[in-house]
Amino acid sequence: MIQAAGTGKLVVITGPSGVGKGTLVRSLLNRHPDIYLSVSMTTRSPRPGEIDGQDYFFVTPEKFQELIAGEQLLEWAQFAGNYYGTPRQTVEDKVQQGTLVLLEIELEGARQIRASFPQAMRLFILPPSMSELERRLRDRQSESPEAITRRLNRAIIEIAAAHEFDVQIINDDFDRALTEVESVLFPNLPELSLPS
């Protein structure tokens, strides 16, 4: 296992829906099992098969409000009547232990983290083009045309904010994008030659 050079750090990964953030994060975790993926907290009920502390930390709305008041969340937002947020203590503890902590998050949360945890490294994953992003969203076949249009409109706003991030990576070729993310997270890693 390769440890990130030096002390731990928080790395925030953001990008529009359909850009491949989740796939990149899963591949990173498979290749670097020492990375800790930050677990969000939510007030929504667990779905079948979800495990508290693994998928989410499930808390009551009252508890969530206490954490907001006590500044115990690095970021938080409300979606569809439920609250979601990133617990500060867990992230800080892991970083102090020398762990690389990964947080996959939406733009507004990433902006909050810039204020609450300014030493975090922030990466923005870009699509090669809007037409390619639209194709990827449609290929999922999981949403209505109206929902896809909303996601694309949201993507335009998010992409316009890419310059706010430390690093921008275009996910036009998955393997190359993954290698670029690794080179940012592990700058002292020797070049890995892939078998031909």
Coordinates of N, CA and C in Angstrom, one line a residue:
M1 N 0.8 -1.2 0.0 CA 0.0 0.0 0.0 C 0.9 1.2 0.0
I2 N 0.5 2.2 -0.8 CA 1.2 3.5 -0.9 C 0.6 4.5 0.0
Q3 N 1.3 5.1 0.9 CA 0.7 6.2 1.7 C 1.0 7.5 1.0
A4 N 0.0 8.4 1.1 CA 0.2 9.7 0.5 C 1.4 10.3 1.2
A5 N 2.2 11.1 0.4 CA 3.4 11.7 1.0 C 3.0 12.7 2.1
G6 N 3.8 12.7 3.2 CA 3.6 13.7 4.2 C 2.4 13.3 5.1
T7 N 1.9 14.4 5.7 CA 0.7 14.2 6.5 C -0.6 14.0 5.7
G8 N -1.6 13.7 6.4 CA -2.9 13.5 5.7 C -3.4 14.8 5.1
K9 N -4.4 14.6 4.2 CA -5.1 15.8 3.6 C -6.5 15.4 3.2
L10 N -7.3 16.5 3.1 CA -8.6 16.3 2.6 C -8.7 16.7 1.1
V11 N -9.2 15.8 0.3 CA -9.3 16.1 -1.2 C -10.8 16.1 -1.5
V12 N -11.3 17.2 -2.1 CA -12.7 17.3 -2.5 C -12.8 17.1 -4.0
I13 N -13.7 16.2 -4.4 CA -13.9 16.0 -5.9 C -15.3 16.4 -6.2
T14 N -15.4 17.3 -7.2 CA -16.7 17.9 -7.6 C -16.8 17.8 -9.1
G15 N -18.0 17.9 -9.6 CA -18.2 17.9 -11.1 C -19.7 17.7 -11.3
P16 N -20.1 18.0 -12.5 CA -21.5 17.8 -12.8 C -22.0 16.3 -12.9
S17 N -23.2 16.1 -12.7 CA -23.8 14.8 -12.8 C -23.5 14.2 -14.1
G18 N -23.1 12.9 -14.1 CA -22.8 12.2 -15.4 C -21.4 12.4 -15.9
V19 N -20.5 13.1 -15.1 CA -19.1 13.3 -15.6 C -18.2 12.1 -15.2
G20 N -18.7 11.3 -14.3 CA -17.9 10.1 -14.0 C -17.2 10.2 -12.7
K21 N -17.6 11.1 -11.8 CA -17.0 11.3 -10.5 C -17.0 10.0 -9.7
G22 N -18.2 9.4 -9.6 CA -18.4 8.2 -8.8 C -17.5 7.0 -9.3
T23 N -17.4 6.9 -10.6 CA -16.6 5.8 -11.1 C -15.1 6.0 -10.8
L24 N -14.7 7.3 -11.0 CA -13.3 7.7 -10.6 C -13.0 7.4 -9.2
V25 N -13.9 7.8 -8.3 CA -13.7 7.5 -6.9 C -13.6 6.0 -6.5
R26 N -14.5 5.3 -7.1 CA -14.5 3.8 -6.9 C -13.2 3.2 -7.3
S27 N -12.7 3.6 -8.5 CA -11.4 3.1 -9.0 C -10.2 3.5 -8.1
L28 N -10.3 4.7 -7.6 CA -9.2 5.2 -6.7 C -9.2 4.3 -5.5
L29 N -10.4 4.1 -4.9 CA -10.4 3.3 -3.7 C -10.0 1.9 -3.9
N30 N -10.3 1.3 -5.1 CA -9.8 -0.1 -5.4 C -8.3 -0.1 -5.5
R31 N -7.7 0.9 -6.1 CA -6.3 0.9 -6.3 C -5.5 1.4 -5.1
H32 N -6.1 2.2 -4.2 CA -5.4 2.8 -3.1 C -6.3 2.6 -1.8
P33 N -6.4 1.3 -1.3 CA -7.3 1.1 -0.2 C -7.0 1.8 1.1
D34 N -5.9 2.5 1.1 CA -5.6 3.3 2.3 C -6.3 4.7 2.3
I35 N -6.9 5.0 1.2 CA -7.7 6.3 1.1 C -9.0 6.1 1.9
Y36 N -9.4 7.1 2.7 CA -10.7 7.0 3.4 C -11.7 7.9 2.7
L37 N -12.8 7.2 2.3 CA -13.9 8.0 1.6 C -14.8 8.5 2.7
S38 N -14.9 9.8 2.8 CA -15.7 10.5 3.8 C -17.2 10.0 3.7
V39 N -17.8 9.7 4.9 CA -19.2 9.3 4.9 C -20.0 10.5 5.4
S40 N -21.1 10.7 4.6 CA -21.9 11.9 4.9 C -23.0 11.5 5.9
M41 N -23.5 12.6 6.5 CA -24.6 12.4 7.5 C -25.9 12.9 6.9
T42 N -27.0 12.2 7.2 CA -28.3 12.6 6.6 C -29.4 12.4 7.6
T43 N -30.5 13.1 7.4 CA -31.7 13.0 8.2 C -32.7 12.1 7.5
R44 N -32.4 11.6 6.3 CA -33.4 10.7 5.7 C -33.3 9.3 6.2
S45 N -34.3 8.6 6.0 CA -34.4 7.2 6.6 C -33.5 6.3 5.7
P46 N -32.9 5.3 6.3 CA -32.0 4.3 5.6 C -32.9 3.6 4.5
R47 N -32.3 3.4 3.3 CA -32.9 2.6 2.3 C -32.6 1.1 2.6
P48 N -33.4 0.2 2.1 CA -33.0 -1.2 2.3 C -31.6 -1.6 1.9
G49 N -30.9 -2.2 2.9 CA -29.5 -2.6 2.7 C -28.5 -1.5 3.1
E50 N -28.9 -0.3 3.3 CA -27.9 0.7 3.8 C -27.6 0.5 5.2
I51 N -26.3 0.7 5.5 CA -25.7 0.5 6.8 C -25.3 1.8 7.4
D52 N -25.7 2.0 8.7 CA -25.4 3.3 9.4 C -23.8 3.3 9.6
G53 N -23.2 4.4 9.3 CA -21.8 4.5 9.4 C -21.0 4.1 8.3
Q54 N -21.6 3.4 7.3 CA -20.9 2.9 6.1 C -21.5 3.6 4.9
D55 N -22.8 3.6 4.7 CA -23.4 4.3 3.6 C -23.6 5.8 4.0
Y56 N -24.2 6.0 5.1 CA -24.4 7.4 5.7 C -24.4 7.2 7.2
F57 N -24.2 8.3 7.9 CA -24.5 8.4 9.3 C -26.0 8.9 9.4
F58 N -26.9 8.1 9.9 CA -28.3 8.5 9.9 C -28.6 9.1 11.3
V59 N -29.1 10.3 11.3 CA -29.4 11.1 12.5 C -30.8 11.7 12.4
T60 N -31.3 12.1 13.6 CA -32.6 12.9 13.6 C -32.4 14.3 13.1
P61 N -33.4 14.9 12.6 CA -33.3 16.4 12.3 C -32.8 17.2 13.5
E62 N -33.3 16.8 14.7 CA -32.8 17.6 15.9 C -31.3 17.5 16.1
K63 N -30.8 16.3 16.0 CA -29.4 16.1 16.1 C -28.6 16.9 15.0
F64 N -29.1 16.9 13.8 CA -28.5 17.6 12.7 C -28.4 19.1 13.0
Q65 N -29.5 19.6 13.5 CA -29.6 21.1 13.9 C -28.6 21.4 15.0
E66 N -28.4 20.5 15.9 CA -27.4 20.7 17.0 C -26.0 20.7 16.4
L67 N -25.7 19.9 15.4 CA -24.4 19.8 14.8 C -24.1 21.1 14.0
I68 N -25.2 21.6 13.3 CA -25.0 22.9 12.6 C -24.7 24.0 13.6
A69 N -25.5 24.1 14.6 CA -25.3 25.1 15.7 C -23.9 25.1 16.3
G70 N -23.4 23.8 16.5 CA -22.1 23.7 17.1 C -21.0 23.7 16.1
E71 N -21.2 24.1 14.8 CA -20.2 24.1 13.8 C -19.5 22.8 13.7
Q72 N -20.2 21.7 13.8 CA -19.6 20.4 13.7 C -19.7 19.7 12.3
L73 N -20.1 20.5 11.4 CA -20.2 20.0 10.0 C -19.3 20.9 9.1
L74 N -18.5 20.3 8.2 CA -17.7 21.0 7.3 C -18.6 21.7 6.2
E75 N -19.7 21.0 5.9 CA -20.6 21.6 4.9 C -21.9 20.9 5.1
W76 N -23.0 21.5 4.7 CA -24.3 20.9 4.8 C -25.3 21.5 3.8
A77 N -26.3 20.8 3.4 CA -27.3 21.3 2.5 C -28.6 20.5 2.7
Q78 N -29.7 21.1 2.2 CA -31.0 20.4 2.3 C -31.4 20.1 0.9
F79 N -31.8 18.8 0.7 CA -32.4 18.3 -0.6 C -33.7 17.6 -0.3
A80 N -34.7 17.9 -1.0 CA -36.0 17.1 -0.9 C -36.4 16.9 0.5
G81 N -36.3 18.0 1.3 CA -36.8 17.9 2.7 C -35.9 17.2 3.7
N82 N -34.7 16.7 3.2 CA -33.8 16.1 4.1 C -32.4 16.8 4.2
Y83 N -31.7 16.7 5.3 CA -30.4 17.4 5.4 C -29.3 16.4 5.1
Y84 N -28.3 16.9 4.5 CA -27.0 16.1 4.3 C -25.9 17.0 4.7
G85 N -24.8 16.3 5.2 CA -23.6 17.1 5.6 C -22.4 16.2 5.9
T86 N -21.3 16.9 6.0 CA -20.0 16.2 6.3 C -19.6 16.4 7.7
P87 N -19.5 15.4 8.5 CA -19.0 15.5 9.9 C -17.6 16.0 10.0
R88 N -17.4 17.1 10.7 CA -16.0 17.7 10.8 C -15.1 16.8 11.6
Q89 N -15.5 16.2 12.7 CA -14.6 15.5 13.6 C -13.9 14.3 12.9
T90 N -14.7 13.5 12.2 CA -14.2 12.3 11.6 C -13.1 12.7 10.5
V91 N -13.4 13.7 9.7 CA -12.4 14.2 8.7 C -11.2 14.7 9.4
E92 N -11.3 15.6 10.4 CA -10.1 16.1 11.0 C -9.3 15.0 11.7
D93 N -9.9 14.1 12.3 CA -9.2 13.0 13.0 C -8.4 12.2 12.0
K94 N -9.0 11.8 10.8 CA -8.4 11.0 9.8 C -7.2 11.8 9.2
V95 N -7.4 13.1 8.9 CA -6.3 13.9 8.4 C -5.1 13.9 9.4
Q96 N -5.4 14.1 10.7 CA -4.4 14.2 11.7 C -3.6 12.9 11.8
Q97 N -4.3 11.8 11.5 CA -3.7 10.4 11.6 C -2.8 10.2 10.3
G98 N -2.8 11.1 9.4 CA -2.0 11.0 8.2 C -2.7 10.3 7.0
T99 N -4.0 10.3 7.1 CA -4.8 9.6 6.1 C -5.2 10.6 5.0
L100 N -5.3 10.1 3.8 CA -5.8 10.9 2.7 C -7.3 10.7 2.7
V101 N -8.1 11.7 2.9 CA -9.6 11.7 3.0 C -10.2 12.2 1.7
L102 N -11.0 11.4 1.1 CA -11.7 11.8 -0.2 C -13.1 12.1 0.1
L103 N -13.6 13.2 -0.5 CA -15.0 13.7 -0.3 C -15.5 14.0 -1.7
E104 N -16.5 13.2 -2.2 CA -17.2 13.5 -3.4 C -18.4 14.3 -3.1
I105 N -18.5 15.5 -3.7 CA -19.6 16.4 -3.2 C -20.0 17.3 -4.3
E106 N -21.2 18.0 -4.1 CA -21.7 19.0 -5.0 C -21.0 20.3 -4.9
L107 N -21.2 21.2 -5.9 CA -20.5 22.5 -5.9 C -20.7 23.3 -4.6
E108 N -22.0 23.4 -4.2 CA -22.2 24.3 -3.0 C -21.5 23.8 -1.8
G109 N -21.5 22.5 -1.6 CA -20.7 21.9 -0.5 C -19.3 22.2 -0.6
A110 N -18.7 22.1 -1.8 CA -17.3 22.3 -2.0 C -17.0 23.8 -1.7
R111 N -17.9 24.7 -2.0 CA -17.7 26.1 -1.7 C -17.7 26.3 -0.2
Q112 N -18.6 25.6 0.5 CA -18.6 25.7 2.0 C -17.3 25.2 2.6
I113 N -16.7 24.1 2.0 CA -15.5 23.6 2.5 C -14.3 24.5 2.3
R114 N -14.4 25.3 1.2 CA -13.3 26.3 1.0 C -13.2 27.2 2.2
A115 N -14.3 27.5 2.8 CA -14.3 28.4 4.0 C -14.1 27.7 5.2
S116 N -14.6 26.4 5.4 CA -14.5 25.7 6.7 C -13.2 24.9 6.8
F117 N -12.6 24.5 5.7 CA -11.4 23.7 5.7 C -10.5 24.1 4.5
P118 N -10.0 25.4 4.6 CA -9.3 26.0 3.5 C -8.1 25.2 3.0
Q119 N -7.5 24.3 3.8 CA -6.3 23.6 3.4 C -6.7 22.4 2.5
A120 N -8.0 22.1 2.3 CA -8.4 21.0 1.4 C -7.9 21.3 0.0
M121 N -7.5 20.2 -0.7 CA -7.3 20.3 -2.1 C -8.6 20.0 -2.8
R122 N -8.8 20.9 -3.8 CA -10.1 20.7 -4.5 C -10.0 20.5 -6.0
L123 N -10.6 19.4 -6.4 CA -10.5 18.9 -7.9 C -11.9 19.1 -8.5
F124 N -11.9 19.5 -9.7 CA -13.1 19.6 -10.5 C -13.0 18.7 -11.7
I125 N -13.9 17.8 -11.9 CA -13.9 16.9 -13.0 C -14.8 17.5 -14.1
L126 N -14.3 17.7 -15.3 CA -15.0 18.3 -16.4 C -15.3 17.2 -17.5
P127 N -16.5 17.4 -18.2 CA -16.7 16.5 -19.3 C -16.0 17.1 -20.5
P128 N -15.7 16.2 -21.5 CA -15.0 16.7 -22.8 C -15.9 17.8 -23.5
S129 N -17.2 17.7 -23.4 CA -18.1 18.6 -24.0 C -19.5 18.4 -23.4
M130 N -20.3 19.4 -23.6 CA -21.7 19.3 -23.1 C -22.5 18.2 -23.9
S131 N -22.2 18.1 -25.2 CA -22.9 17.0 -25.9 C -22.5 15.6 -25.4
E132 N -21.2 15.4 -25.0 CA -20.8 14.1 -24.5 C -21.5 13.9 -23.1
L133 N -21.6 15.0 -22.3 CA -22.2 14.9 -21.0 C -23.7 14.5 -21.2
E134 N -24.3 15.1 -22.2 CA -25.7 14.7 -22.4 C -25.9 13.3 -22.9
R135 N -24.9 12.8 -23.7 CA -25.0 11.4 -24.2 C -24.8 10.5 -23.0
R136 N -23.9 10.8 -22.1 CA -23.7 9.9 -20.9 C -24.9 9.9 -20.0
L137 N -25.6 11.0 -19.8 CA -26.8 11.1 -19.0 C -27.9 10.3 -19.6
R138 N -28.0 10.4 -20.9 CA -29.1 9.7 -21.7 C -28.8 8.2 -21.7
D139 N -27.5 7.8 -21.8 CA -27.2 6.4 -21.8 C -27.5 5.7 -20.5
R140 N -27.6 6.4 -19.4 CA -27.9 5.8 -18.1 C -29.3 5.2 -18.2
Q141 N -30.2 5.9 -18.9 CA -31.6 5.5 -19.1 C -32.3 5.3 -17.7
S142 N -31.9 6.2 -16.8 CA -32.5 6.2 -15.5 C -33.4 7.4 -15.1
E143 N -33.5 8.3 -16.1 CA -34.2 9.5 -15.7 C -35.1 10.0 -16.9
S144 N -36.1 10.8 -16.6 CA -36.9 11.3 -17.7 C -36.2 12.4 -18.5
P145 N -36.6 12.7 -19.7 CA -36.0 13.8 -20.5 C -36.0 15.1 -19.7
E146 N -37.0 15.4 -19.0 CA -37.1 16.6 -18.2 C -36.0 16.6 -17.1
A147 N -35.8 15.5 -16.5 CA -34.8 15.4 -15.4 C -33.4 15.6 -16.0
I148 N -33.2 15.0 -17.2 CA -31.9 15.2 -17.9 C -31.6 16.7 -18.2
T149 N -32.7 17.3 -18.7 CA -32.6 18.8 -19.1 C -32.2 19.6 -17.9
R150 N -32.8 19.2 -16.7 CA -32.5 20.0 -15.5 C -31.0 19.7 -15.1
R151 N -30.6 18.5 -15.2 CA -29.2 18.2 -14.9 C -28.2 18.9 -15.8
L152 N -28.6 19.0 -17.1 CA -27.7 19.7 -18.1 C -27.7 21.2 -17.8
N153 N -28.8 21.8 -17.4 CA -28.8 23.2 -17.1 C -28.0 23.5 -15.8
R154 N -28.1 22.5 -14.9 CA -27.3 22.7 -13.6 C -25.8 22.5 -14.0
A155 N -25.5 21.6 -14.9 CA -24.1 21.4 -15.3 C -23.4 22.6 -15.9
I156 N -24.2 23.4 -16.6 CA -23.7 24.6 -17.2 C -23.2 25.6 -16.1
I157 N -24.0 25.7 -15.0 CA -23.7 26.6 -13.9 C -22.5 26.0 -13.2
E158 N -22.4 24.7 -13.0 CA -21.3 24.1 -12.2 C -20.0 24.2 -13.0
I159 N -20.0 24.0 -14.3 CA -18.8 24.0 -15.1 C -18.3 25.5 -15.1
A160 N -19.2 26.4 -15.1 CA -18.7 27.8 -15.0 C -17.9 28.2 -13.8
A161 N -18.0 27.3 -12.7 CA -17.3 27.5 -11.5 C -16.0 26.7 -11.4
A162 N -15.7 26.0 -12.4 CA -14.5 25.1 -12.4 C -13.2 25.8 -12.1
H163 N -13.1 27.1 -12.5 CA -11.9 27.9 -12.2 C -11.7 28.2 -10.7
E164 N -12.7 28.0 -9.9 CA -12.6 28.2 -8.5 C -11.8 27.1 -7.8
F165 N -11.5 26.0 -8.5 CA -10.9 24.8 -8.0 C -9.4 24.8 -8.2
D166 N -8.6 24.0 -7.4 CA -7.2 24.0 -7.5 C -6.8 23.3 -8.8
V167 N -7.5 22.2 -9.2 CA -7.1 21.4 -10.3 C -8.4 21.1 -11.1
Q168 N -8.3 21.2 -12.4 CA -9.4 20.8 -13.3 C -8.9 19.6 -14.2
I169 N -9.7 18.5 -14.2 CA -9.3 17.4 -15.0 C -10.5 17.0 -15.9
I170 N -10.2 16.9 -17.2 CA -11.2 16.5 -18.2 C -11.3 15.0 -18.3
N171 N -12.5 14.5 -18.1 CA -12.7 13.0 -18.2 C -13.1 12.7 -19.6
D172 N -12.2 12.8 -20.5 CA -12.5 12.4 -21.9 C -12.1 10.9 -22.1
D173 N -11.0 10.5 -21.5 CA -10.5 9.1 -21.5 C -10.4 8.7 -20.1
F174 N -11.1 7.7 -19.6 CA -11.2 7.3 -18.2 C -9.9 7.0 -17.6
D175 N -9.1 6.2 -18.3 CA -7.8 5.7 -17.7 C -6.8 6.9 -17.6
R176 N -6.9 7.8 -18.5 CA -6.0 9.0 -18.5 C -6.5 9.9 -17.3
A177 N -7.8 10.1 -17.2 CA -8.3 11.0 -16.1 C -7.9 10.4 -14.7
L178 N -8.1 9.0 -14.6 CA -7.7 8.4 -13.4 C -6.2 8.6 -13.0
T179 N -5.4 8.5 -14.0 CA -3.9 8.7 -13.9 C -3.6 10.1 -13.4
E180 N -4.4 11.1 -14.0 CA -4.2 12.5 -13.7 C -4.6 12.7 -12.2
V181 N -5.7 12.2 -11.8 CA -6.1 12.3 -10.4 C -5.1 11.7 -9.5
E182 N -4.6 10.5 -9.8 CA -3.6 9.9 -9.0 C -2.3 10.8 -8.9
S183 N -1.9 11.4 -10.0 CA -0.7 12.2 -10.0 C -0.9 13.4 -9.1
V184 N -2.1 13.9 -9.0 CA -2.4 15.0 -8.1 C -2.4 14.6 -6.6
L185 N -3.0 13.4 -6.4 CA -3.1 12.9 -5.0 C -1.8 12.4 -4.5
F186 N -1.0 11.8 -5.4 CA 0.2 11.1 -5.0 C 1.4 11.7 -5.9
P187 N 1.8 12.9 -5.6 CA 2.7 13.6 -6.5 C 4.1 12.9 -6.5
N188 N 4.4 12.1 -5.5 CA 5.7 11.5 -5.4 C 5.7 10.0 -5.9
L189 N 4.5 9.6 -6.4 CA 4.4 8.3 -6.9 C 5.2 8.1 -8.2
P190 N 6.0 7.1 -8.3 CA 6.7 6.8 -9.6 C 5.7 6.5 -10.7
E191 N 6.1 6.9 -11.9 CA 5.2 6.6 -13.0 C 5.0 5.1 -13.1
L192 N 3.7 4.7 -13.2 CA 3.4 3.3 -13.3 C 3.3 3.0 -14.8
S193 N 4.1 2.1 -15.3 CA 4.0 1.7 -16.7 C 3.0 0.6 -16.8
L194 N 2.0 0.9 -17.7 CA 0.9 -0.1 -17.8 C 1.4 -1.2 -18.8
P195 N 1.0 -2.5 -18.6 CA 1.4 -3.5 -19.5 C 0.8 -3.2 -20.9
S196 N 1.7 -3.5 -21.9 CA 1.2 -3.2 -23.3 C 0.5 -4.4 -23.9

